[in-house]
Amino acid sequence: MIILATIFIYFCILLFISKLTVKKSSNDLFFRATRQSPWYLVAFGMIGASVSGVTFVSVPGMVIGQNMTYAQTCLGFIFGYVLVAFVLLPIYYRLNLITIYSFLKDRLGVRSYKIGASFFILSKMSGAAVKFYVVCMILQRFVLHSYNIPFPLTVVVLVLLIWLYTRKGGIKTLVFTDSFQTFCMFLTLLLIIYKVMSVLDLNLCEALNAITNDCHSQIFVWDDWVSKQNFWKQFLSGVFIVVVMTGLDQDMMQKNLTCKSLGDAQKDMCSYGVAFLPTNLLFMALGVLLMMFFQQVGKPLPSSPDELMLYPVAGGLLGSGVEVMFTIGVVAACFSSADSALTSLTTSFCVDICEQPTNEILRKRVHFGMAVIFVIFILVFGAVNSTSLIDAVYILCSYTYGPLLGLFAYGLLTHKTVNDRMVPYVVLASPLICFLLDYMVTPLWNYKFGYELLMLNGLLTSLGLLATRKMK
C-alpha cells in the first residue's frame, strides 16, 4: 500500500507539471516546444531518458559474467555524443527539421524517407516495449500480484497514465517531467547504495576499496580478440550505438531540437554525454556490492543476471524500505523513456508517414493509437522474453537501427544518388544477411557477434545502396 500510495502521488506530480507547463495545446508545442527549452533542463532530463529502467535491473547484474567491462562501451558513448553534437546537430538545425528523417527525403528520395521513418517506428516501438516491460513486471511482482490483478491490466493502466500527461504538451511537458524523473532516479540509486553499504557494515572509503580490490571490478579487456568484451569491440560499438540510437533516433533528438539555438543544443548533448559514464559506474559498483551481499548471507549468485538486483529486493533481504525506493526509481527511469517514445512515435507518424504536421485532430488520434499499439508490443515481449533485458535492447538495435545508420552514412559521407525504388529491398535485405551471418559464423569459426553487428548492418546497407544505384 505504501508503494501504491507513493506511485499515486508521483503521477499526481507529473500531471500537475503537465498542467503547469502547458496552457494551450498546439502541434508546434507538442512536436518542438516552440524551441524555447533551457539547455540545462534538457541535459539533466536526458540522463534519465537514456538510462531507463533496463539499466536499473540489468547493469548491476552484468558484473556477474562481464565484470565492469560495460564501462568500455560507456567510454565509446562519450565520443559518440561529441560526434552527434558537432556533425549531426548542425545539419538538423540548419534544415530547421521537425523530424530528422526529413533529411533522407531531400537527400535520397521519398522511398528512402518513408522506409527510414518506418524502421525508426518499428525500432522505437520494440525497444521502448522492452524497457517499459521492466516497470510493469516489477510492479506486478512486488505489489499487484498479491491483489490478483492480471498483468495485461497493469500494462494498460500504466500506459494510459503516460498518455494522460503527454497528450496535450508532448515534448514541452517532457522537458520538465524528465528532469523531475531523473532527480527521483538518482536519489533512489544513491539511497539503495547507501542501504547496501550499511548492511555490509562499510563506510564510503571501505566500500570504494572493496569494490576496487574485487576481481569483478575489471574494466578493460585488451588481449582477447574473440571475446565480446574486447576493448575495441565495446568502445567502437559504444560510439556507433550513440550515433544511431541518439543521433539517428527521433526520440532522443526531438528533445535536443527544442533548445533555443544550436550552441545550446551542443552544450546539452556534451553535458549529458559525459555524465553517462559515472552514472553507469554507480550502477556497476552497486552490482559488485550486491555480489558481496550474496556472499555474506551465504546464498549462491542467481543464474539470471537480472535477479542480482531483483532477488534481494523482492525477498525483503535489504528491508522493505529498499523495496519501496527501488520501485520508485524504476518507475521514474522507465517513464522518462516511455513518455518520450510515445511522443516521438506520434511525431514521426504524423510528420513522416502522413506528412501532416499541422493537423491537430490527426495528432490526437495517432497519439492514442500509438498508446494502444505500445500496449500490444509490451504484452508480446512479456510473453516471449528469454534473455537479459539490456542485451535484448541492443540486439533489437543491431537489426533495426543498422539500416538507419547505413542510410544516413550514405547520405552524409557521399554525394552519390540512389535508386530510390531499390532502397526498401536493400534496407530489408541487410538485417536478414546479418542474421544469417550471426547464425553461421559461430559454429564455423567459434566467433560470436556482439554489438559490432550494428556496424556491419550499416555497412551492408550503404554498400547495397551503392551497388543498386544504377539498376533499373
Short mmCIF file of C-alpha atoms in Angstrom, two decimals:
data_model
loop_
_atom_site.label_atom_id
_atom_site.label_comp_id
_atom_site.label_asym_id
_atom_site.label_seq_id
_atom_site.Cartn_x
_atom_site.Cartn_y
_atom_site.Cartn_z
CA MET A 1 0.00 0.00 0.00
CA ILE A 2 2.93 2.34 0.68
CA ILE A 3 4.29 1.66 -2.82
CA LEU A 4 0.89 2.21 -4.43
CA ALA A 5 0.34 5.42 -2.50
CA THR A 6 3.80 6.71 -3.43
CA ILE A 7 3.27 5.93 -7.11
CA PHE A 8 -0.13 7.64 -7.00
CA ILE A 9 1.47 10.79 -5.55
CA TYR A 10 4.23 10.53 -8.16
CA PHE A 11 1.70 10.51 -11.00
CA CYS A 12 -0.20 13.40 -9.47
CA ILE A 13 3.03 15.41 -9.56
CA LEU A 14 3.57 14.51 -13.24
CA LEU A 15 0.03 15.57 -14.12
CA PHE A 16 0.50 18.81 -12.17
CA ILE A 17 3.73 19.54 -14.08
CA SER A 18 1.90 18.83 -17.35
CA LYS A 19 -0.89 21.25 -16.48
CA LEU A 20 1.55 23.88 -15.21
CA THR A 21 3.75 23.86 -18.33
CA VAL A 22 1.02 23.78 -20.99
CA LYS A 23 -1.90 26.16 -21.08
CA LYS A 24 -3.00 25.66 -24.68
CA SER A 25 -2.04 22.72 -26.87
CA SER A 26 -0.72 23.02 -30.43
CA ASN A 27 1.27 20.85 -32.82
CA ASP A 28 4.29 23.17 -32.68
CA LEU A 29 4.24 22.92 -28.89
CA PHE A 30 3.74 19.13 -28.97
CA PHE A 31 6.45 18.48 -31.60
CA ARG A 32 9.10 21.16 -30.86
CA ALA A 33 8.16 23.02 -27.64
CA THR A 34 8.36 26.19 -29.80
CA ARG A 35 12.16 25.80 -29.50
CA GLN A 36 12.37 27.59 -26.16
CA SER A 37 13.68 24.84 -23.83
CA PRO A 38 16.55 25.67 -21.42
CA TRP A 39 19.52 23.51 -22.42
CA TYR A 40 20.46 22.55 -18.85
CA LEU A 41 16.97 21.14 -18.18
CA VAL A 42 17.11 19.14 -21.41
CA ALA A 43 20.59 17.79 -20.49
CA PHE A 44 19.57 16.72 -16.98
CA GLY A 45 16.34 15.12 -18.18
CA MET A 46 18.14 13.27 -20.97
CA ILE A 47 20.24 11.37 -18.43
CA GLY A 48 17.12 9.70 -17.07
CA ALA A 49 15.71 9.15 -20.55
CA SER A 50 18.97 7.48 -21.66
CA VAL A 51 19.34 5.31 -18.55
CA SER A 52 15.80 3.81 -18.41
CA GLY A 53 14.57 1.09 -16.06
CA VAL A 54 16.50 -1.54 -18.03
CA THR A 55 19.71 -0.08 -16.60
CA PHE A 56 18.30 -0.30 -13.07
CA VAL A 57 17.68 -4.02 -13.45
CA SER A 58 20.33 -5.29 -15.86
CA VAL A 59 23.52 -3.23 -15.47
CA PRO A 60 24.18 -4.27 -11.83
CA GLY A 61 23.72 -7.92 -12.87
CA MET A 62 26.08 -7.60 -15.83
CA VAL A 63 29.08 -7.67 -13.45
CA ILE A 64 28.44 -11.38 -12.77
CA GLY A 65 29.53 -12.52 -16.21
CA GLN A 66 31.16 -9.43 -17.72
CA ASN A 67 32.73 -7.70 -14.70
CA MET A 68 32.64 -3.91 -15.19
CA THR A 69 33.62 -4.09 -18.88
CA TYR A 70 30.39 -2.32 -19.85
CA ALA A 71 32.30 0.86 -18.90
CA GLN A 72 34.29 0.39 -22.14
CA THR A 73 31.05 0.82 -24.08
CA CYS A 74 30.21 3.89 -21.97
CA LEU A 75 33.59 5.43 -22.89
CA GLY A 76 32.61 4.98 -26.53
CA PHE A 77 29.31 6.71 -25.74
CA ILE A 78 31.16 9.92 -24.85
CA PHE A 79 32.88 10.09 -28.25
CA GLY A 80 29.58 9.22 -29.93
CA TYR A 81 27.83 12.16 -28.24
CA VAL A 82 30.59 14.52 -29.41
CA LEU A 83 30.12 13.29 -33.00
CA VAL A 84 26.37 13.81 -32.80
CA ALA A 85 26.78 17.30 -31.30
CA PHE A 86 29.23 18.60 -33.91
CA VAL A 87 28.31 16.60 -37.04
CA LEU A 88 24.58 15.84 -36.99
CA LEU A 89 23.08 18.63 -34.87
CA PRO A 90 24.38 21.43 -37.17
CA ILE A 91 22.66 19.74 -40.13
CA TYR A 92 19.36 19.33 -38.30
CA TYR A 93 19.34 22.94 -37.10
CA ARG A 94 20.36 24.33 -40.49
CA LEU A 95 17.48 22.50 -42.18
CA ASN A 96 15.06 23.51 -39.36
CA LEU A 97 13.67 19.96 -39.19
CA ILE A 98 10.70 18.74 -37.17
CA THR A 99 11.80 15.12 -37.61
CA ILE A 100 15.32 14.16 -38.55
CA TYR A 101 14.16 11.72 -41.25
CA SER A 102 13.11 14.63 -43.47
CA PHE A 103 16.84 14.80 -44.29
CA LEU A 104 16.51 11.48 -46.14
CA LYS A 105 13.70 12.85 -48.31
CA ASP A 106 15.79 15.81 -49.50
CA ARG A 107 18.99 13.81 -49.92
CA LEU A 108 17.93 10.36 -51.17
CA GLY A 109 14.24 10.33 -52.14
CA VAL A 110 10.72 9.69 -50.95
CA ARG A 111 11.02 5.88 -50.59
CA SER A 112 14.24 6.24 -48.62
CA TYR A 113 12.47 8.76 -46.40
CA LYS A 114 9.47 6.52 -45.79
CA ILE A 115 11.46 3.33 -45.15
CA GLY A 116 13.82 5.19 -42.79
CA ALA A 117 10.93 6.58 -40.76
CA SER A 118 9.23 3.16 -40.77
CA PHE A 119 12.34 1.48 -39.40
CA PHE A 120 12.51 4.09 -36.65
CA ILE A 121 8.89 3.46 -35.70
CA LEU A 122 9.49 -0.31 -35.58
CA SER A 123 12.77 0.12 -33.67
CA LYS A 124 11.44 2.58 -31.14
CA MET A 125 8.20 0.72 -30.54
CA SER A 126 10.01 -2.57 -29.88
CA GLY A 127 12.87 -1.02 -27.87
CA ALA A 128 10.53 1.07 -25.73
CA ALA A 129 8.37 -2.01 -25.11
CA VAL A 130 11.44 -3.86 -23.78
CA LYS A 131 12.24 -1.00 -21.42
CA PHE A 132 8.70 -0.40 -20.23
CA TYR A 133 8.16 -4.11 -19.67
CA VAL A 134 10.59 -3.72 -16.75
CA VAL A 135 8.39 -1.41 -14.71
CA CYS A 136 5.26 -3.42 -15.47
CA MET A 137 6.99 -6.64 -14.42
CA ILE A 138 8.36 -5.15 -11.19
CA LEU A 139 5.08 -3.58 -10.12
CA GLN A 140 3.30 -6.84 -10.89
CA ARG A 141 5.85 -8.88 -8.95
CA PHE A 142 6.23 -6.64 -5.90
CA VAL A 143 2.75 -5.20 -5.48
CA LEU A 144 -0.11 -6.16 -7.78
CA HIS A 145 0.32 -9.94 -7.87
CA SER A 146 -0.83 -10.21 -4.25
CA TYR A 147 -4.06 -8.43 -5.23
CA ASN A 148 -4.63 -10.91 -8.12
CA ILE A 149 -4.54 -8.08 -10.67
CA PRO A 150 -3.76 -9.54 -14.14
CA PHE A 151 -0.57 -8.41 -15.89
CA PRO A 152 -2.39 -7.08 -19.02
CA LEU A 153 -4.44 -4.74 -16.83
CA THR A 154 -1.25 -3.43 -15.21
CA VAL A 155 0.18 -2.62 -18.64
CA VAL A 156 -3.00 -0.90 -19.85
CA VAL A 157 -3.31 1.32 -16.76
CA LEU A 158 0.35 2.40 -16.78
CA VAL A 159 0.35 3.26 -20.50
CA LEU A 160 -2.94 5.12 -20.03
CA LEU A 161 -1.33 7.26 -17.31
CA ILE A 162 1.55 8.15 -19.67
CA TRP A 163 -0.93 9.08 -22.39
CA LEU A 164 -2.79 11.34 -19.95
CA TYR A 165 0.14 13.59 -19.05
CA THR A 166 1.66 13.72 -22.56
CA ARG A 167 -1.47 14.16 -24.69
CA LYS A 168 -1.55 17.98 -24.53
CA GLY A 169 2.01 19.23 -24.11
CA GLY A 170 4.02 16.47 -25.74
CA ILE A 171 7.70 17.34 -25.85
CA LYS A 172 7.12 20.64 -23.99
CA THR A 173 5.86 18.71 -20.95
CA LEU A 174 8.60 16.09 -21.17
CA VAL A 175 11.44 18.59 -20.83
CA PHE A 176 10.19 19.31 -17.29
CA THR A 177 8.85 15.88 -16.29
CA ASP A 178 12.09 14.17 -17.41
CA SER A 179 14.11 16.44 -15.12
CA PHE A 180 11.90 15.52 -12.18
CA GLN A 181 12.13 11.82 -13.04
CA THR A 182 15.92 11.95 -13.37
CA PHE A 183 16.14 13.52 -9.91
CA CYS A 184 13.99 10.71 -8.47
CA MET A 185 16.12 8.08 -10.20
CA PHE A 186 19.44 9.41 -8.86
CA LEU A 187 18.05 9.85 -5.37
CA THR A 188 16.83 6.25 -5.38
CA LEU A 189 20.12 4.88 -6.71
CA LEU A 190 22.18 6.66 -4.05
CA LEU A 191 19.82 5.58 -1.26
CA ILE A 192 19.98 1.92 -2.35
CA ILE A 193 23.80 2.03 -2.50
CA TYR A 194 23.84 3.56 0.99
CA LYS A 195 21.50 0.84 2.29
CA VAL A 196 23.63 -1.99 0.84
CA MET A 197 26.77 -0.42 2.33
CA SER A 198 25.03 -0.26 5.71
CA VAL A 199 24.04 -3.94 5.53
CA LEU A 200 27.65 -4.82 4.65
CA ASP A 201 28.84 -2.56 7.52
CA LEU A 202 31.04 -0.48 5.19
CA ASN A 203 31.67 3.25 5.16
CA LEU A 204 32.32 5.09 1.89
CA CYS A 205 36.10 4.63 1.86
CA GLU A 206 35.84 0.94 2.80
CA ALA A 207 33.22 0.38 0.09
CA LEU A 208 35.41 2.04 -2.55
CA ASN A 209 38.41 -0.11 -1.52
CA ALA A 210 36.28 -3.27 -1.51
CA ILE A 211 34.94 -2.56 -5.00
CA THR A 212 38.39 -1.65 -6.38
CA ASN A 213 40.01 -4.82 -5.00
CA ASP A 214 37.20 -7.14 -6.11
CA CYS A 215 38.01 -9.33 -9.12
CA HIS A 216 34.74 -8.25 -10.76
CA SER A 217 35.87 -4.62 -10.92
CA GLN A 218 37.90 -5.33 -14.07
CA ILE A 219 37.04 -2.76 -16.75
CA PHE A 220 39.47 -3.27 -19.66
CA VAL A 221 39.98 -6.36 -21.83
CA TRP A 222 42.82 -5.85 -24.32
CA ASP A 223 44.16 -9.30 -25.17
CA ASP A 224 41.17 -11.49 -26.13
CA TRP A 225 40.01 -10.54 -29.65
CA VAL A 226 37.37 -13.27 -29.74
CA SER A 227 35.68 -12.06 -26.57
CA LYS A 228 32.62 -9.80 -26.85
CA GLN A 229 34.21 -7.77 -24.03
CA ASN A 230 37.33 -6.82 -26.03
CA PHE A 231 38.01 -3.10 -25.55
CA TRP A 232 37.94 -2.06 -29.20
CA LYS A 233 34.77 -4.03 -29.92
CA GLN A 234 32.98 -2.43 -26.98
CA PHE A 235 34.42 1.06 -27.47
CA LEU A 236 33.63 1.29 -31.18
CA SER A 237 30.24 -0.29 -30.62
CA GLY A 238 29.56 2.38 -27.97
CA VAL A 239 30.41 5.14 -30.44
CA PHE A 240 28.11 3.73 -33.11
CA ILE A 241 25.33 2.88 -30.65
CA VAL A 242 25.16 6.55 -29.63
CA VAL A 243 25.36 7.81 -33.21
CA VAL A 244 22.48 5.53 -34.18
CA MET A 245 20.35 5.35 -31.01
CA THR A 246 20.71 9.07 -30.30
CA GLY A 247 21.83 10.92 -33.42
CA LEU A 248 19.57 8.96 -35.79
CA ASP A 249 16.73 8.49 -33.31
CA GLN A 250 13.84 10.95 -33.40
CA ASP A 251 13.01 10.20 -29.77
CA MET A 252 16.40 11.31 -28.45
CA MET A 253 16.93 14.15 -30.92
CA GLN A 254 13.47 15.63 -30.53
CA LYS A 255 14.31 17.00 -27.07
CA ASN A 256 17.65 18.37 -28.29
CA LEU A 257 15.90 20.12 -31.17
CA THR A 258 13.75 22.07 -28.69
CA CYS A 259 16.74 24.13 -27.48
CA LYS A 260 16.85 27.82 -28.36
CA SER A 261 19.96 27.58 -30.55
CA LEU A 262 22.48 25.14 -31.99
CA GLY A 263 25.05 26.19 -29.38
CA ASP A 264 22.64 25.40 -26.55
CA ALA A 265 21.85 22.01 -28.08
CA GLN A 266 25.56 21.17 -28.34
CA LYS A 267 26.16 22.14 -24.70
CA ASP A 268 23.25 19.95 -23.64
CA MET A 269 24.45 16.98 -25.72
CA CYS A 270 28.04 17.07 -24.44
CA SER A 271 26.97 17.57 -20.82
CA TYR A 272 24.77 14.53 -20.52
CA GLY A 273 27.13 12.50 -22.72
CA VAL A 274 29.93 12.93 -20.17
CA ALA A 275 27.53 12.23 -17.28
CA PHE A 276 26.59 8.85 -18.73
CA LEU A 277 29.87 7.15 -17.72
CA PRO A 278 29.81 7.95 -13.95
CA THR A 279 26.10 7.13 -13.87
CA ASN A 280 26.70 3.62 -15.18
CA LEU A 281 29.77 3.19 -12.97
CA LEU A 282 27.47 3.76 -9.99
CA PHE A 283 25.14 1.00 -11.22
CA MET A 284 28.05 -1.41 -11.75
CA ALA A 285 29.51 -0.56 -8.34
CA LEU A 286 26.13 -1.43 -6.86
CA GLY A 287 26.35 -4.76 -8.67
CA VAL A 288 29.71 -5.55 -7.05
CA LEU A 289 28.31 -4.63 -3.63
CA LEU A 290 25.29 -6.86 -4.19
CA MET A 291 27.58 -9.80 -5.03
CA MET A 292 29.36 -9.20 -1.72
CA PHE A 293 25.98 -9.17 -0.03
CA PHE A 294 25.07 -12.57 -1.54
CA GLN A 295 28.39 -13.95 -0.30
CA GLN A 296 27.82 -12.53 3.19
CA VAL A 297 24.36 -14.12 3.59
CA GLY A 298 25.61 -17.43 2.16
CA LYS A 299 23.40 -17.52 -0.94
CA PRO A 300 24.59 -18.57 -4.42
CA LEU A 301 24.60 -15.97 -7.16
CA PRO A 302 21.42 -16.10 -9.29
CA SER A 303 21.55 -17.82 -12.67
CA SER A 304 19.83 -14.85 -14.35
CA PRO A 305 21.87 -11.60 -14.15
CA ASP A 306 18.69 -9.54 -13.74
CA GLU A 307 17.94 -11.38 -10.49
CA LEU A 308 21.06 -9.95 -8.80
CA MET A 309 19.10 -6.76 -8.27
CA LEU A 310 15.58 -8.18 -8.09
CA TYR A 311 16.08 -11.14 -5.71
CA PRO A 312 17.34 -9.29 -2.59
CA VAL A 313 14.75 -6.55 -3.13
CA ALA A 314 11.81 -8.88 -3.76
CA GLY A 315 12.87 -11.21 -0.97
CA GLY A 316 12.99 -8.38 1.54
CA LEU A 317 16.63 -9.18 2.32
CA LEU A 318 17.52 -5.48 2.27
CA GLY A 319 14.44 -4.32 4.12
CA SER A 320 11.04 -3.06 2.99
CA GLY A 321 12.36 0.49 2.57
CA VAL A 322 14.64 -0.63 -0.27
CA GLU A 323 11.69 -2.31 -1.99
CA VAL A 324 9.80 0.99 -1.98
CA MET A 325 12.83 3.00 -3.13
CA PHE A 326 13.67 0.52 -5.89
CA THR A 327 10.12 0.54 -7.25
CA ILE A 328 10.01 4.34 -7.35
CA GLY A 329 13.41 4.51 -9.05
CA VAL A 330 12.43 2.02 -11.74
CA VAL A 331 9.11 3.77 -12.31
CA ALA A 332 10.90 7.13 -12.70
CA ALA A 333 13.51 5.72 -15.08
CA CYS A 334 11.04 3.76 -17.20
CA PHE A 335 8.52 6.52 -17.51
CA SER A 336 11.13 9.04 -18.65
CA SER A 337 11.86 6.66 -21.56
CA ALA A 338 8.31 5.57 -22.36
CA ASP A 339 6.69 9.01 -22.40
CA SER A 340 9.27 10.42 -24.84
CA ALA A 341 8.99 7.29 -27.00
CA LEU A 342 5.22 7.70 -27.27
CA THR A 343 5.63 11.39 -28.17
CA SER A 344 8.30 10.77 -30.80
CA LEU A 345 6.33 7.93 -32.39
CA THR A 346 3.34 10.24 -32.70
CA THR A 347 5.54 12.97 -34.19
CA SER A 348 7.19 10.69 -36.74
CA PHE A 349 3.94 9.11 -37.89
CA CYS A 350 2.17 12.47 -38.33
CA VAL A 351 5.10 14.25 -39.99
CA ASP A 352 6.92 11.45 -41.87
CA ILE A 353 4.26 8.89 -42.77
CA CYS A 354 1.15 11.10 -43.07
CA GLU A 355 3.06 14.32 -43.88
CA GLN A 356 0.51 16.43 -41.99
CA PRO A 357 2.49 18.32 -39.32
CA THR A 358 -0.28 20.89 -38.68
CA ASN A 359 -3.29 18.58 -38.34
CA GLU A 360 -4.14 18.60 -34.61
CA ILE A 361 -7.05 16.14 -34.89
CA LEU A 362 -4.79 13.61 -36.63
CA ARG A 363 -2.10 14.13 -33.98
CA LYS A 364 -4.53 13.38 -31.14
CA ARG A 365 -5.83 10.23 -32.85
CA VAL A 366 -2.33 8.97 -33.68
CA HIS A 367 -1.17 9.61 -30.11
CA PHE A 368 -3.94 7.44 -28.73
CA GLY A 369 -3.40 4.78 -31.42
CA MET A 370 0.31 4.60 -30.61
CA ALA A 371 -0.55 4.04 -26.95
CA VAL A 372 -2.75 1.07 -27.93
CA ILE A 373 -0.02 -0.45 -30.13
CA PHE A 374 2.50 0.15 -27.34
CA VAL A 375 0.38 -1.98 -25.00
CA ILE A 376 0.28 -4.80 -27.56
CA PHE A 377 4.08 -4.76 -28.03
CA ILE A 378 4.69 -4.88 -24.26
CA LEU A 379 2.38 -7.87 -23.84
CA VAL A 380 4.03 -9.71 -26.74
CA PHE A 381 7.52 -9.08 -25.35
CA GLY A 382 6.40 -10.21 -21.91
CA ALA A 383 5.26 -13.50 -23.43
CA VAL A 384 8.47 -14.29 -25.37
CA ASN A 385 11.32 -12.64 -23.41
CA SER A 386 14.07 -15.12 -22.52
CA THR A 387 17.28 -13.08 -22.32
CA SER A 388 18.87 -10.33 -20.31
CA LEU A 389 16.85 -7.18 -20.86
CA ILE A 390 19.84 -4.94 -21.61
CA ASP A 391 21.06 -7.37 -24.27
CA ALA A 392 17.56 -7.61 -25.73
CA VAL A 393 17.54 -3.84 -26.30
CA TYR A 394 20.89 -3.89 -28.10
CA ILE A 395 20.04 -6.97 -30.15
CA LEU A 396 16.94 -5.18 -31.41
CA CYS A 397 19.08 -2.10 -32.02
CA SER A 398 21.59 -4.04 -34.13
CA TYR A 399 18.96 -5.35 -36.50
CA THR A 400 16.60 -2.38 -36.77
CA TYR A 401 18.86 0.65 -36.34
CA GLY A 402 21.59 -0.72 -38.64
CA PRO A 403 19.74 0.22 -41.85
CA LEU A 404 19.20 3.75 -40.48
CA LEU A 405 22.95 4.01 -39.90
CA GLY A 406 23.57 2.89 -43.48
CA LEU A 407 21.06 5.35 -44.98
CA PHE A 408 22.39 8.36 -43.08
CA ALA A 409 26.05 7.38 -43.62
CA TYR A 410 25.47 7.13 -47.37
CA GLY A 411 23.65 10.46 -47.43
CA LEU A 412 26.23 12.30 -45.32
CA LEU A 413 29.52 10.78 -46.49
CA THR A 414 28.87 10.60 -50.25
CA HIS A 415 27.43 12.87 -52.91
CA LYS A 416 26.07 9.98 -54.95
CA THR A 417 22.40 9.43 -55.70
CA VAL A 418 20.50 6.21 -55.01
CA ASN A 419 17.99 4.12 -56.91
CA ASP A 420 15.07 5.11 -54.70
CA ARG A 421 12.95 2.19 -55.91
CA MET A 422 15.55 -0.33 -54.74
CA VAL A 423 16.17 1.22 -51.31
CA PRO A 424 13.38 -0.71 -49.47
CA TYR A 425 14.77 -4.02 -50.75
CA VAL A 426 18.32 -3.15 -49.65
CA VAL A 427 17.15 -2.00 -46.22
CA LEU A 428 15.19 -5.21 -45.66
CA ALA A 429 17.95 -7.48 -47.00
CA SER A 430 20.74 -6.12 -44.76
CA PRO A 431 19.29 -7.26 -41.39
CA LEU A 432 18.44 -10.64 -42.91
CA ILE A 433 22.03 -11.14 -44.13
CA CYS A 434 23.33 -10.13 -40.68
CA PHE A 435 21.05 -12.65 -39.00
CA LEU A 436 22.28 -15.45 -41.30
CA LEU A 437 25.92 -14.48 -40.73
CA ASP A 438 25.44 -14.45 -36.97
CA TYR A 439 23.82 -17.89 -37.17
CA MET A 440 26.56 -19.40 -39.40
CA VAL A 441 29.77 -17.83 -38.05
CA THR A 442 29.60 -19.24 -34.51
CA PRO A 443 29.73 -22.98 -35.40
CA LEU A 444 32.24 -22.43 -38.25
CA TRP A 445 34.82 -20.13 -36.64
CA ASN A 446 33.76 -20.04 -32.99
CA TYR A 447 33.19 -16.28 -33.27
CA LYS A 448 30.15 -14.63 -31.67
CA PHE A 449 28.99 -11.25 -32.90
CA GLY A 450 28.41 -8.66 -30.21
CA TYR A 451 27.29 -5.07 -30.54
CA GLU A 452 29.52 -4.73 -33.65
CA LEU A 453 26.64 -6.33 -35.58
CA LEU A 454 25.18 -2.82 -35.72
CA MET A 455 28.19 -1.52 -37.67
CA LEU A 456 28.12 -4.50 -40.04
CA ASN A 457 24.41 -3.96 -40.68
CA GLY A 458 25.01 -0.29 -41.52
CA LEU A 459 27.95 -1.13 -43.80
CA LEU A 460 25.91 -3.70 -45.74
CA THR A 461 23.11 -1.16 -46.21
CA SER A 462 25.49 1.50 -47.55
CA LEU A 463 27.19 -0.98 -49.89
CA GLY A 464 23.79 -2.16 -51.10
CA LEU A 465 22.72 1.41 -51.89
CA LEU A 466 25.96 1.93 -53.81
CA ALA A 467 25.61 -1.34 -55.74
CA THR A 468 21.99 -0.82 -56.77
CA ARG A 469 22.06 2.88 -57.64
CA LYS A 470 22.31 2.22 -61.42
CA MET A 471 19.95 -0.77 -61.52
CA LYS A 472 16.66 -0.32 -63.34
#
